[in-house]
Amino acid sequence: MARPIIGIISNTHLINDEYEVHAGGKMNVDAVSQVCDALPVLIPADPSHVDIEDLMARCAGFVFTGGRPNVHPEEYGEDPTPAHGDFDRDRDGLALPLIRACVERGLPILGICRGFQEVNVAMGGSLYPEIRDLPGRDNHRMPPDGTIEEKFALRHAVSFSAGGVFHRVMGASEVMTNTLHGQGIKTPGGRVIVDGTAPDGTPEAIYIDGAPGFTLSVQWHPEYQAAMDPVSRPLFAAFGEAAHAWDAGEMRPALKSA
């Protein structure tokens, strides 16, 4: 029996500083294939090449991945500043309306880091350009140097709402995660429920209230060693179950709060 297709939203990169490509991280592909038991397909992050209706007709779920460019602040009514970093308006133009369409119809989505922020903005929320500059907040960026293992090392706890969606999916009220982001949620979008936070109060886990399908998103990077990590595996497994259900003609939301 054919595995369901999960679309992985790619990012634009330059090879040798001159050859433009749409690319996605191997970690995301591994997680979708190994844990979700689905067929990973990279989606070009450019609305001039892909149609949302076509994508939704073919895919049983989407992973909105991390990426160095940030969501353009004009998408949440603010002017860009140097602190906002680099942008990718093509990805904005695809990801934001695709998220809204998936939420409306119940097609499963999983947001990761930038994807987490995209979900919030797509639902009308806003972002801080730099979490570490806020009073009382920690530096959530990855170490600038070191190995991949050091950059993706577990660095802070995330506490979930007691009896909430993430608590039940993870089977724990608190987990340890990596952290590799500069921006973060300022104002949650409409229906965006912050279900997990870092010790400094930074939102780390969200879902969409009342959505008919799976809408979990996290600010950390669960794709790292997803098949063996006790925090990443249940998240991708739950997402995979929702994608398999969609492919079978069913709609399966994430677990509801007790």
Coordinates of C-alpha atoms in Angstrom, one line a residue:
M1 CA 0.0 0.0 0.0
A2 CA 1.4 3.4 -1.0
R3 CA 2.5 5.7 1.8
P4 CA 0.8 9.0 2.2
I5 CA 2.7 12.0 0.8
I6 CA 3.8 14.7 3.2
G7 CA 5.0 17.9 1.6
I8 CA 8.1 19.5 3.2
I9 CA 8.3 23.2 2.6
S10 CA 11.7 24.0 1.2
N11 CA 14.0 27.1 1.4
T12 CA 15.8 28.9 -1.3
H13 CA 19.6 28.5 -1.2
L14 CA 22.6 29.5 -3.3
I15 CA 25.2 26.8 -4.2
N16 CA 28.7 28.3 -4.6
D17 CA 27.1 31.7 -4.1
E18 CA 25.6 31.7 -7.6
Y19 CA 23.3 28.7 -8.3
E20 CA 19.9 29.0 -6.8
V21 CA 18.1 25.9 -5.5
H22 CA 15.1 24.9 -3.5
A23 CA 16.3 22.6 -0.7
G24 CA 15.2 20.9 2.4
G25 CA 17.1 19.5 5.3
K26 CA 17.8 15.7 5.4
M27 CA 16.7 15.7 9.0
N28 CA 13.2 16.6 8.0
V29 CA 13.1 14.0 5.2
D30 CA 14.4 11.3 7.6
A31 CA 11.8 12.2 10.2
V32 CA 8.9 12.1 7.8
S33 CA 10.1 8.8 6.2
Q34 CA 11.2 7.0 9.3
V35 CA 8.7 8.2 12.0
C36 CA 5.7 9.3 10.0
D37 CA 6.0 6.3 7.7
A38 CA 5.2 8.7 4.8
L39 CA 6.7 9.7 1.5
P40 CA 8.6 12.9 1.9
V41 CA 8.3 15.4 -1.0
L42 CA 10.1 18.7 -1.1
I43 CA 7.8 21.6 -2.1
P44 CA 9.4 24.7 -3.8
A45 CA 8.7 27.7 -1.7
D46 CA 7.5 29.8 -4.5
P47 CA 3.8 30.5 -5.3
S48 CA 4.6 31.1 -9.0
H49 CA 5.5 27.3 -9.3
V50 CA 3.0 25.6 -7.1
D51 CA -0.8 26.0 -6.6
I52 CA -2.3 25.6 -3.1
E53 CA -5.3 23.6 -4.4
D54 CA -3.0 21.2 -6.3
L55 CA -0.8 20.7 -3.3
M56 CA -3.7 20.0 -1.0
A57 CA -5.2 17.6 -3.5
R58 CA -2.0 15.5 -3.5
C59 CA -0.5 15.8 0.0
A60 CA -1.8 14.3 3.3
G61 CA 0.1 16.8 5.4
F62 CA 2.7 19.5 5.4
V63 CA 5.9 20.2 7.4
F64 CA 6.6 23.9 7.6
T65 CA 10.3 23.8 8.2
G66 CA 12.8 26.1 9.9
G67 CA 14.9 28.4 7.7
R68 CA 17.3 31.3 8.1
P69 CA 15.1 34.0 6.4
N70 CA 12.4 35.3 8.7
V71 CA 8.7 36.1 8.0
H72 CA 8.6 39.7 6.6
P73 CA 7.2 42.0 9.3
E74 CA 4.9 43.6 6.8
E75 CA 2.9 40.4 7.1
Y76 CA 2.0 41.4 10.7
G77 CA 1.8 45.2 10.1
E78 CA 5.3 46.3 11.1
D79 CA 8.2 47.9 9.3
P80 CA 11.4 45.9 8.7
T81 CA 14.5 46.8 10.7
P82 CA 18.0 45.3 10.6
A83 CA 17.0 43.3 13.7
H84 CA 14.5 41.4 11.6
G85 CA 17.3 39.8 9.5
D86 CA 16.8 38.4 6.0
F87 CA 13.5 37.6 4.3
D88 CA 12.1 35.3 1.7
R89 CA 8.9 36.8 0.3
D90 CA 8.3 33.8 -2.0
R91 CA 8.1 31.5 1.0
D92 CA 5.8 34.0 2.8
G93 CA 3.6 34.0 -0.3
L94 CA 3.2 30.2 -0.3
A95 CA 3.4 29.2 3.3
L96 CA 1.0 31.7 4.9
P97 CA -2.0 31.1 2.7
L98 CA -1.3 27.4 2.6
I99 CA -1.4 27.3 6.4
R100 CA -4.7 29.1 6.5
A101 CA -6.2 26.7 3.9
C102 CA -5.0 23.6 5.8
V103 CA -6.3 24.9 9.1
E104 CA -9.7 25.6 7.5
R105 CA -10.0 22.2 5.9
G106 CA -8.4 20.0 8.5
L107 CA -5.3 18.9 6.5
P108 CA -2.5 18.1 9.0
I109 CA 0.3 20.6 9.5
L110 CA 3.4 20.6 11.6
G111 CA 5.3 23.8 12.1
I112 CA 9.0 23.9 13.1
C113 CA 10.9 27.0 14.2
R114 CA 10.2 29.4 11.3
G115 CA 7.2 27.2 10.5
F116 CA 6.0 27.8 14.1
Q117 CA 6.3 31.5 13.5
E118 CA 4.6 31.2 10.2
V119 CA 1.6 29.5 11.8
N120 CA 1.3 32.4 14.3
V121 CA 1.6 35.1 11.6
A122 CA -0.8 33.3 9.3
M123 CA -3.4 33.4 12.0
G124 CA -3.0 37.1 12.6
G125 CA -0.2 37.1 15.2
S126 CA 3.0 39.1 15.5
L127 CA 6.7 38.4 16.2
Y128 CA 9.6 39.8 18.2
P129 CA 12.6 40.3 16.0
E130 CA 15.1 39.2 18.7
I131 CA 14.1 37.4 21.9
R132 CA 17.4 37.8 23.6
D133 CA 17.0 41.6 23.6
L134 CA 13.9 41.5 25.7
P135 CA 14.1 42.1 29.4
G136 CA 14.2 38.9 31.4
R137 CA 14.5 36.7 28.3
D138 CA 17.3 34.2 27.5
N139 CA 19.4 33.9 24.4
H140 CA 17.5 31.2 22.4
R141 CA 20.0 31.2 19.5
M142 CA 22.3 28.2 18.8
P143 CA 26.0 28.5 19.6
P144 CA 27.7 30.2 16.7
D145 CA 30.5 27.6 16.6
G146 CA 30.7 23.9 17.3
T147 CA 29.6 20.7 15.9
I148 CA 26.0 19.8 14.8
E149 CA 25.7 17.8 18.0
E150 CA 26.6 20.9 20.0
K151 CA 24.3 23.2 18.1
F152 CA 21.3 20.8 18.5
A153 CA 22.1 19.9 22.1
L154 CA 19.3 20.1 24.7
R155 CA 19.5 23.5 26.3
H156 CA 16.3 24.3 28.1
A157 CA 13.0 22.9 29.4
V158 CA 9.6 23.4 27.9
S159 CA 6.6 23.2 30.3
F160 CA 3.2 22.2 28.9
S161 CA -0.3 23.1 30.2
A162 CA -1.4 20.4 32.6
G163 CA -3.7 18.0 30.7
G164 CA -3.3 19.9 27.5
V165 CA -2.7 18.7 24.0
F166 CA 1.1 18.6 24.1
H167 CA 1.1 17.1 27.6
R168 CA -1.0 14.2 26.3
V169 CA 0.9 13.8 23.1
M170 CA 4.3 13.8 24.8
G171 CA 3.2 11.9 27.9
A172 CA 5.0 14.4 30.0
S173 CA 4.3 17.8 31.5
E174 CA 7.9 19.0 30.9
V175 CA 10.6 18.1 28.3
M176 CA 14.1 19.2 27.4
T177 CA 14.6 20.7 23.9
N178 CA 17.2 22.3 21.7
T179 CA 16.9 25.9 20.8
L180 CA 18.1 27.6 17.6
H181 CA 15.9 30.6 17.0
G182 CA 16.2 34.4 17.3
Q183 CA 12.7 35.5 16.8
G184 CA 9.6 34.5 18.7
I185 CA 5.9 35.1 19.3
K186 CA 5.0 38.6 20.4
T187 CA 1.2 38.4 20.1
P188 CA -0.5 35.1 19.5
G189 CA -2.7 35.0 16.4
G190 CA -6.5 34.4 16.6
R191 CA -7.2 30.9 17.9
V192 CA -3.5 30.3 18.5
I193 CA -3.2 28.5 21.9
V194 CA 0.2 28.7 23.6
D195 CA 0.4 25.3 25.2
G196 CA 4.1 25.2 26.1
T197 CA 6.7 27.8 27.3
A198 CA 10.4 28.0 28.1
P199 CA 11.5 29.0 31.6
D200 CA 11.7 32.7 30.5
G201 CA 8.1 32.7 29.3
T202 CA 8.9 32.4 25.6
P203 CA 6.2 30.5 23.7
E204 CA 7.5 27.1 22.5
A205 CA 4.4 25.0 21.6
I206 CA 1.2 26.1 20.0
Y207 CA -1.9 24.7 18.3
I208 CA -5.0 26.2 16.7
D209 CA -8.1 26.2 18.8
G210 CA -11.1 24.5 17.2
A211 CA -9.2 23.4 14.1
P212 CA -10.7 20.2 12.7
G213 CA -7.2 18.7 11.9
F214 CA -3.7 18.4 13.4
T215 CA -2.1 21.8 13.9
L216 CA 0.7 21.3 16.4
S217 CA 3.8 23.6 16.0
V218 CA 7.0 23.9 18.0
Q219 CA 9.7 26.6 18.3
W220 CA 12.5 24.0 18.7
H221 CA 13.8 21.6 16.1
P222 CA 12.3 18.1 16.7
E223 CA 13.6 16.8 13.4
Y224 CA 17.1 16.3 14.9
Q225 CA 17.4 12.5 15.6
A226 CA 13.6 12.3 15.5
A227 CA 13.6 8.5 15.2
M228 CA 15.4 8.0 18.5
D229 CA 14.6 11.1 20.5
P230 CA 11.9 10.6 23.2
V231 CA 10.5 14.1 22.6
S232 CA 10.7 14.2 18.9
R233 CA 9.4 10.8 18.1
P234 CA 5.9 11.1 19.7
L235 CA 5.4 14.5 18.0
F236 CA 6.2 13.2 14.5
A237 CA 4.3 9.9 15.2
A238 CA 1.2 11.8 16.1
F239 CA 1.5 14.0 13.0
G240 CA 2.1 10.8 10.9
E241 CA -1.0 9.2 12.3
A242 CA -3.0 12.3 11.3
A243 CA -1.6 12.2 7.8
H244 CA -2.4 8.5 7.4
A245 CA -5.9 9.2 8.6
W246 CA -6.3 12.0 6.1
D247 CA -5.0 9.8 3.3
A248 CA -7.7 7.2 4.3
G249 CA -10.4 9.8 4.0
E250 CA -10.6 10.5 7.7
M251 CA -9.9 13.7 9.7
R252 CA -8.0 13.3 12.9
P253 CA -7.2 16.3 15.1
A254 CA -4.5 16.3 17.7
L255 CA -5.6 15.1 21.1
K256 CA -8.0 17.6 22.8
S257 CA -7.4 19.0 26.2
A258 CA -8.8 16.9 29.0

